[in-house]
């Protein structure tokens, strides 16, 4: 399988980073194609525990080239800090193993400021943004009001472009939000600092990938978040501002005509969701606290407690369809070992009728989950490495999900560390 995307099937935080870290062994290139530093992938391997935000998860493997494609929200300031942290943990990051697309747009400090200002204006109607500037960034990108990383190589042009953008952006900052105006000299100092550091990393990565593809190299595309947060197919407006689906991988990576050979969708064995928005199968109270604690469900970027609930078959089946998944990695099965009965949300009830279909987002708040129970396995399964050794009820749970979502579960993850999984 030479070209594979690893994507989230649910609301994000399914354990994609953990799966990319595992599967990078088979790949020469790992590419991030959308999103920014607003989510976090947690990776645990022989080098330690890492919270990655923008760096591709292949950064830990010798010989793997990691690329930040044109579709990402390139926050050089956060990327710089993240690199310093990972380097201080003993990982080499150089222009040989990290490359940045010259066509990636820069997320500037004002995007983060605007994110915070808008959430404050919305008060109790806020979207639950991580305030990393992602929504203002993508709005500007689609208005063609961003600076491409490659413009750093043309300082005279860049100065003029920046002056025009500052004039435009200050209208919003001061006029709409009553905030302070941005001054050219301050922003130019920011460009000089980060521009000089990153210049050697910025390349025509579309050409790098094209050449790699031609010479038969294998490429892994790493998504952020999940189907239900996809800008077009998710729970609008509580989505992210980019496309988290595999179909966007070629566009956001620099190989627009590429056809993927495989799409590995990552599904969590139960549901979690960070931030605002409808979450049909949500648990509250003691039941929720117990699952949250068992799964360590706190945001990698924000530390926010994640909302939790049983697996949602309706949403997961929809997520699998959106991603065109060819195989599934089911993660965190080990977390459910304490449950005597395993709850499953099998259908939604909407206006007195049962449905299997994921409905129009506006109606989600009216949907009620239909919960059925399966027998639990009631023992620690985290050390098991063979399918036959899993307790029968655990195998039944996997086979049930597989049947209901219509996609083969190829990997069952039973712990955060690299080797804690079963391949079927
Ligand atoms: P991502 O954004 O999809 O990569 O997911 P996150 O990193 O935000 O969340 C997944 C969390 O679950 C991380 O802390 C992982 O180390 C952890 N994890 C992943 N797979 C497993 C698993 O099978 N079992 C357990 N117990 N933890 C896991």
Coordinates of C-alpha atoms in Angstrom, one line a residue, residues 1-4 27-31 65 67 204-221 249-250 253-262:
X1 CA 0.0 0.0 0.0
X2 CA 2.0 2.9 -1.2
X3 CA -0.4 5.8 -0.7
X4 CA -2.6 5.8 2.4
X27 CA 6.2 4.7 4.8
X28 CA 8.9 7.0 3.4
X29 CA 6.9 10.3 3.6
X30 CA 4.3 11.5 6.1
X31 CA 2.2 14.5 5.1
X65 CA 10.5 12.8 5.5
X67 CA 5.8 17.4 5.1
X204 CA 8.4 23.3 -3.4
X205 CA 7.1 20.2 -1.6
X206 CA 4.6 19.5 -4.4
X207 CA 7.6 18.7 -6.6
X208 CA 9.3 16.7 -3.7
X209 CA 6.1 14.5 -3.5
X210 CA 5.7 14.2 -7.2
X211 CA 9.2 12.9 -7.6
X212 CA 8.8 10.6 -4.6
X213 CA 5.6 9.2 -6.1
X214 CA 7.2 8.7 -9.5
X215 CA 10.1 6.8 -7.9
X216 CA 7.7 4.5 -6.1
X217 CA 8.1 5.9 -2.6
X218 CA 5.3 5.3 -0.1
X219 CA 3.3 8.2 1.3
X220 CA 1.2 8.5 4.4
X221 CA -1.3 11.3 4.7
X249 CA -5.5 14.7 1.2
X250 CA -4.4 15.0 -2.4
X253 CA -0.7 17.9 0.3
X254 CA 0.5 19.1 -3.1
X255 CA -0.4 16.1 -5.3
X256 CA -3.9 17.1 -6.5
X257 CA -4.3 14.3 -9.0
X258 CA -3.2 11.5 -6.7
X259 CA -5.5 8.5 -6.0
X260 CA -5.2 7.0 -2.6
X261 CA -4.7 3.2 -2.3
X262 CA -5.9 2.9 1.3

